mmCIF file of C-alpha atoms in Angstrom:
data_model
loop_
_atom_site.group_PDB
_atom_site.id
_atom_site.type_symbol
_atom_site.label_atom_id
_atom_site.label_comp_id
_atom_site.label_asym_id
_atom_site.label_seq_id
_atom_site.Cartn_x
_atom_site.Cartn_y
_atom_site.Cartn_z
ATOM 1 C CA ASP X 38 -0.027 0.085 0.181
ATOM 2 C CA ALA X 39 1.879 3.213 -1.262
ATOM 3 C CA GLY X 40 2.088 6.038 1.184
ATOM 4 C CA VAL X 41 2.064 9.656 0.017
ATOM 5 C CA THR X 42 4.167 10.138 -2.858
ATOM 6 C CA GLN X 43 5.646 13.609 -3.541
ATOM 7 C CA SER X 44 7.625 14.630 -6.815
ATOM 8 C CA PRO X 45 10.089 15.906 -7.461
ATOM 9 C CA THR X 46 12.342 15.618 -4.271
ATOM 10 C CA HIS X 47 14.750 18.348 -5.060
ATOM 11 C CA LEU X 48 14.075 21.210 -7.260
ATOM 12 C CA ILE X 49 16.245 24.164 -7.832
ATOM 13 C CA LYS X 50 14.445 27.449 -9.227
ATOM 14 C CA THR X 51 15.805 30.953 -10.123
ATOM 15 C CA ARG X 52 14.110 34.210 -8.208
ATOM 16 C CA GLY X 53 10.974 35.020 -10.355
ATOM 17 C CA GLN X 54 10.200 31.802 -12.050
ATOM 18 C CA GLN X 55 7.423 29.783 -11.261
ATOM 19 C CA VAL X 56 7.240 25.890 -9.828
ATOM 20 C CA THR X 57 4.628 23.196 -9.458
ATOM 21 C CA LEU X 58 4.952 20.404 -6.745
ATOM 22 C CA ARG X 59 3.059 17.562 -7.128
ATOM 23 C CA CYS X 60 1.359 14.994 -4.620
ATOM 24 C CA SER X 61 -0.490 11.603 -4.551
ATOM 25 C CA PRO X 62 -2.065 10.892 -1.359
ATOM 26 C CA LYS X 63 -2.133 7.419 0.455
ATOM 27 C CA SER X 64 -4.629 5.045 -1.104
ATOM 28 C CA GLY X 65 -8.132 5.805 0.217
ATOM 29 C CA HIS X 66 -7.544 9.247 1.473
ATOM 30 C CA ASP X 67 -9.726 12.096 -0.050
ATOM 31 C CA THR X 68 -8.115 15.308 1.664
ATOM 32 C CA VAL X 69 -4.703 16.695 0.778
ATOM 33 C CA SER X 70 -2.810 19.224 2.848
ATOM 34 C CA TRP X 71 0.246 21.252 2.022
ATOM 35 C CA TYR X 72 2.835 22.516 4.528
ATOM 36 C CA GLN X 73 6.097 24.556 4.177
ATOM 37 C CA GLN X 74 8.768 24.005 6.477
ATOM 38 C CA ALA X 75 11.799 26.360 6.495
ATOM 39 C CA LEU X 76 15.202 24.974 7.699
ATOM 40 C CA GLY X 77 15.157 24.311 11.565
ATOM 41 C CA GLN X 78 11.652 25.273 12.090
ATOM 42 C CA GLY X 79 8.105 23.234 12.357
ATOM 43 C CA PRO X 80 5.958 23.039 9.387
ATOM 44 C CA GLN X 81 3.651 25.755 8.391
ATOM 45 C CA PHE X 82 0.117 25.152 7.042
ATOM 46 C CA ILE X 83 -0.446 26.454 3.612
ATOM 47 C CA PHE X 84 -3.789 25.180 2.701
ATOM 48 C CA GLN X 85 -5.884 22.094 2.243
ATOM 49 C CA TYR X 86 -7.885 20.419 -0.610
ATOM 50 C CA TYR X 87 -11.160 18.271 -0.178
ATOM 51 C CA GLU X 88 -13.390 17.416 -2.763
ATOM 52 C CA GLU X 89 -11.463 19.361 -5.535
ATOM 53 C CA GLU X 90 -12.032 22.881 -3.679
ATOM 54 C CA GLU X 91 -9.640 24.633 -1.285
ATOM 55 C CA ARG X 92 -11.204 24.025 2.347
ATOM 56 C CA GLN X 93 -8.601 26.020 4.463
ATOM 57 C CA ARG X 94 -5.871 28.384 4.036
ATOM 58 C CA GLY X 95 -3.292 29.682 6.162
ATOM 59 C CA ASN X 96 -1.215 32.784 6.170
ATOM 60 C CA PHE X 97 0.206 32.719 2.560
ATOM 61 C CA PRO X 98 0.190 35.151 -0.132
ATOM 62 C CA ASP X 99 -1.872 34.441 -3.182
ATOM 63 C CA ARG X 100 1.431 33.503 -5.089
ATOM 64 C CA PHE X 101 0.863 30.000 -3.404
ATOM 65 C CA SER X 102 -2.072 28.394 -5.195
ATOM 66 C CA GLY X 103 -3.223 24.604 -5.492
ATOM 67 C CA HIS X 104 -5.459 21.980 -7.176
ATOM 68 C CA GLN X 105 -6.832 18.803 -6.323
ATOM 69 C CA PHE X 106 -7.753 16.593 -9.352
ATOM 70 C CA PRO X 107 -10.763 13.952 -9.460
ATOM 71 C CA ASN X 108 -8.325 11.048 -8.364
ATOM 72 C CA TYR X 109 -7.271 13.161 -5.141
ATOM 73 C CA SER X 110 -4.018 13.935 -6.247
ATOM 74 C CA SER X 111 -2.932 17.479 -5.453
ATOM 75 C CA GLU X 112 -0.688 20.361 -6.937
ATOM 76 C CA LEU X 113 1.136 23.309 -5.214
ATOM 77 C CA ASN X 114 2.017 26.217 -7.412
ATOM 78 C CA VAL X 115 4.236 29.186 -6.524
ATOM 79 C CA ASN X 116 4.727 31.986 -8.647
ATOM 80 C CA ALA X 117 7.097 34.726 -8.812
ATOM 81 C CA LEU X 118 9.455 32.803 -6.527
ATOM 82 C CA LEU X 119 11.411 34.506 -3.659
ATOM 83 C CA LEU X 120 14.385 33.787 -1.934
ATOM 84 C CA GLY X 121 12.317 32.867 1.115
ATOM 85 C CA ASP X 122 10.425 30.638 -0.476
ATOM 86 C CA SER X 123 13.429 28.283 -0.195
ATOM 87 C CA ALA X 124 12.031 25.316 2.015
ATOM 88 C CA LEU X 125 10.705 21.806 2.357
ATOM 89 C CA TYR X 126 7.212 21.289 1.204
ATOM 90 C CA LEU X 127 5.319 18.507 2.738
ATOM 91 C CA CYS X 128 2.174 16.991 1.285
ATOM 92 C CA ALA X 129 -0.105 15.312 3.871
ATOM 93 C CA SER X 130 -3.160 13.195 3.457
ATOM 94 C CA SER X 131 -5.962 11.952 5.347
ATOM 95 C CA LEU X 132 -9.658 10.768 5.196
ATOM 96 C CA ALA X 133 -11.911 13.602 5.753
ATOM 97 C CA GLU X 134 -14.049 12.034 8.675
ATOM 98 C CA GLN X 135 -10.907 10.513 10.050
ATOM 99 C CA GLN X 136 -8.565 13.547 10.079
ATOM 100 C CA THR X 137 -8.491 13.332 13.950
ATOM 101 C CA TYR X 138 -6.527 10.214 13.680
ATOM 102 C CA GLY X 139 -3.571 12.381 12.468
ATOM 103 C CA TYR X 140 -2.167 12.773 8.831
ATOM 104 C CA THR X 141 0.190 10.667 6.828
ATOM 105 C CA PHE X 142 2.916 12.622 5.239
ATOM 106 C CA GLY X 143 5.380 12.168 2.205
ATOM 107 C CA SER X 144 8.907 12.608 2.287
ATOM 108 C CA GLY X 145 8.554 16.490 0.805
ATOM 109 C CA THR X 146 10.158 18.586 -1.920
ATOM 110 C CA ARG X 147 13.402 20.408 -1.283
ATOM 111 C CA LEU X 148 13.004 23.796 -3.095
ATOM 112 C CA THR X 149 15.792 26.051 -3.180
ATOM 113 C CA VAL X 150 15.766 29.358 -4.955
ATOM 114 C CA VAL X 151 18.882 31.131 -6.035
ATOM 115 C CA ALA N 158 -5.363 31.109 17.573
ATOM 116 C CA GLN N 159 -4.175 27.846 18.727
ATOM 117 C CA THR N 160 -0.101 27.855 19.540
ATOM 118 C CA VAL N 161 1.983 24.890 20.215
ATOM 119 C CA THR N 162 5.451 25.596 22.066
ATOM 120 C CA GLN N 163 8.285 23.145 22.494
ATOM 121 C CA SER N 164 10.932 25.006 24.676
ATOM 122 C CA GLN N 165 13.545 22.384 24.284
ATOM 123 C CA PRO N 166 15.546 23.013 20.856
ATOM 124 C CA GLU N 167 17.847 20.293 21.504
ATOM 125 C CA MET N 168 18.028 17.097 23.824
ATOM 126 C CA SER N 169 20.737 14.457 24.215
ATOM 127 C CA VAL N 170 20.243 10.975 25.942
ATOM 128 C CA GLN N 171 22.397 8.042 26.070
ATOM 129 C CA GLU N 172 21.152 4.688 24.488
ATOM 130 C CA ALA N 173 18.898 2.853 26.944
ATOM 131 C CA GLU N 174 18.099 5.805 28.926
ATOM 132 C CA THR N 175 14.844 7.725 29.735
ATOM 133 C CA VAL N 176 14.092 11.159 28.058
ATOM 134 C CA THR N 177 11.103 13.437 28.278
ATOM 135 C CA LEU N 178 10.332 16.177 25.466
ATOM 136 C CA SER N 179 8.076 19.003 26.626
ATOM 137 C CA CYS N 180 5.215 20.627 25.000
ATOM 138 C CA THR N 181 2.701 23.237 25.774
ATOM 139 C CA TYR N 182 0.006 24.530 23.762
ATOM 140 C CA ASP N 183 -3.140 27.381 24.267
ATOM 141 C CA THR N 184 -6.554 26.668 23.202
ATOM 142 C CA SER N 185 -9.845 27.722 24.044
ATOM 143 C CA GLU N 186 -11.377 24.274 23.029
ATOM 144 C CA SER N 187 -12.436 21.676 25.338
ATOM 145 C CA ASN N 188 -12.299 18.798 22.651
ATOM 146 C CA TYR N 189 -9.265 18.381 20.778
ATOM 147 C CA TYR N 190 -6.382 16.129 19.600
ATOM 148 C CA LEU N 191 -2.417 16.104 20.391
ATOM 149 C CA PHE N 192 -0.173 14.228 18.471
ATOM 150 C CA TRP N 193 3.784 13.756 18.562
ATOM 151 C CA TYR N 194 5.509 13.376 15.028
ATOM 152 C CA LYS N 195 9.097 12.055 14.397
ATOM 153 C CA GLN N 196 11.106 13.668 11.660
ATOM 154 C CA PRO N 197 14.389 11.680 10.818
ATOM 155 C CA PRO N 198 16.856 12.628 8.492
ATOM 156 C CA SER N 199 14.828 10.915 5.563
ATOM 157 C CA ARG N 200 12.525 13.804 6.150
ATOM 158 C CA GLN N 201 9.252 11.999 6.389
ATOM 159 C CA MET N 202 7.117 12.742 9.324
ATOM 160 C CA ILE N 203 5.951 9.711 11.426
ATOM 161 C CA LEU N 204 3.267 9.457 13.590
ATOM 162 C CA VAL N 205 4.544 8.544 17.002
ATOM 163 C CA ILE N 206 1.661 8.981 19.391
ATOM 164 C CA ARG N 207 -2.056 10.267 19.454
ATOM 165 C CA GLN N 208 -3.963 11.395 22.446
ATOM 166 C CA GLU N 209 -7.768 12.571 22.528
ATOM 167 C CA ALA N 210 -8.167 15.460 25.029
ATOM 168 C CA TYR N 211 -11.708 14.291 26.397
ATOM 169 C CA LYS N 212 -9.889 11.065 27.499
ATOM 170 C CA GLN N 213 -8.012 11.037 30.888
ATOM 171 C CA GLN N 214 -5.660 8.030 30.495
ATOM 172 C CA ASN N 215 -2.477 8.752 28.857
ATOM 173 C CA ALA N 216 -1.604 7.103 25.444
ATOM 174 C CA THR N 217 1.058 4.587 25.520
ATOM 175 C CA GLU N 218 2.806 3.288 22.207
ATOM 176 C CA ASN N 219 5.637 0.711 23.266
ATOM 177 C CA ARG N 220 8.407 2.585 24.479
ATOM 178 C CA PHE N 221 6.525 5.868 23.947
ATOM 179 C CA SER N 222 4.085 7.341 26.376
ATOM 180 C CA VAL N 223 2.844 10.749 27.041
ATOM 181 C CA ASN N 224 2.045 12.723 30.115
ATOM 182 C CA PHE N 225 -1.046 14.697 29.320
ATOM 183 C CA GLN N 226 -2.347 17.483 31.831
ATOM 184 C CA LYS N 227 -5.271 19.157 30.212
ATOM 185 C CA ALA N 228 -5.475 21.734 33.029
ATOM 186 C CA ALA N 229 -2.028 22.956 32.561
ATOM 187 C CA LYS N 230 -2.262 22.580 28.794
ATOM 188 C CA SER N 231 0.873 20.494 28.723
ATOM 189 C CA PHE N 232 1.570 17.215 26.609
ATOM 190 C CA SER N 233 4.941 15.808 27.152
ATOM 191 C CA LEU N 234 6.752 12.682 25.407
ATOM 192 C CA LYS N 235 8.499 10.191 27.332
ATOM 193 C CA ILE N 236 10.744 7.952 25.384
ATOM 194 C CA SER N 237 12.056 4.640 27.300
ATOM 195 C CA ASP N 238 14.897 2.667 26.917
ATOM 196 C CA SER N 239 16.360 5.086 23.943
ATOM 197 C CA GLN N 240 17.544 3.641 20.803
ATOM 198 C CA LEU N 241 19.983 5.165 18.145
ATOM 199 C CA GLY N 242 17.145 4.910 15.757
ATOM 200 C CA ASP N 243 15.210 7.342 18.008
ATOM 201 C CA THR N 244 17.502 10.249 16.922
ATOM 202 C CA ALA N 245 15.152 12.566 15.181
ATOM 203 C CA MET N 246 13.361 15.887 14.898
ATOM 204 C CA TYR N 247 9.940 15.741 17.221
ATOM 205 C CA PHE N 248 7.173 17.587 16.777
ATOM 206 C CA CYS N 249 4.169 18.266 18.795
ATOM 207 C CA ALA N 250 1.006 18.983 17.053
ATOM 208 C CA TYR N 251 -2.479 20.077 17.778
ATOM 209 C CA LEU N 252 -5.833 19.400 15.714
ATOM 210 C CA TRP N 253 -9.216 20.413 16.637
ATOM 211 C CA GLY N 254 -12.547 19.608 14.879
ATOM 212 C CA TYR N 255 -12.277 20.247 11.065
ATOM 213 C CA SER N 256 -9.082 22.550 11.710
ATOM 214 C CA THR N 257 -5.542 21.591 10.646
ATOM 215 C CA LEU N 258 -2.582 20.197 12.325
ATOM 216 C CA THR N 259 -0.839 23.139 14.072
ATOM 217 C CA PHE N 260 2.866 22.459 14.744
ATOM 218 C CA GLY N 261 5.651 23.586 17.283
ATOM 219 C CA LYS N 262 9.196 24.447 16.290
ATOM 220 C CA GLY N 263 10.444 20.978 17.132
ATOM 221 C CA THR N 264 12.889 19.584 19.394
ATOM 222 C CA MET N 265 16.054 17.823 17.887
ATOM 223 C CA LEU N 266 16.863 14.523 19.940
ATOM 224 C CA LEU N 267 20.358 12.861 19.826
ATOM 225 C CA VAL N 268 20.769 9.313 21.267
ATOM 226 C CA SER N 269 24.444 8.511 21.481
ATOM 227 C CA PRO N 270 25.854 5.126 22.245
#
């Protein structure tokens, strides 16, 4: 049973460019959450998708956007990259009615903006 | 807004010893859930233990146990018989209703031989 799969694992982009990160949730899960983890910090919530809609959003600018597809996979898009966007981006999945049991996380995408 | 505070940036312990990691949180809710996650160098967050706030009994998972003090809003993790594989970042996290997981800044635990 595959867990949460994220791609790519590492990415280097230039300031001002755009990036798309991808996530496939654990089999059977229908909710996807995205987190940004700066070096030495705890993960910060970006947004959560359920039934192809953004259900909740954290304190991130509109440059961060996302999408969920009918097969529950998800994308995170970041426009006009800044040096401060360099971080580990974690995707987590859960079943909507069971999210109080915790989330299953992927291994993340390490984004470096130069 | 809910906040989670981990006041120990780093902890060290020798193999086979016991260590306790601290966590406090702030909430006005009465029914919520608390978690400890482990993040080894592989980067993947792994759920260690979960506590339901309405349950008085402290959760236990093998060598891992918690001391949940609801009135004090404290949720510490005790690791018994520490092993080298326990070396990792440990994050305390909070969740309420249909909100999302809120994490603390983490505690780096180093287990030495």
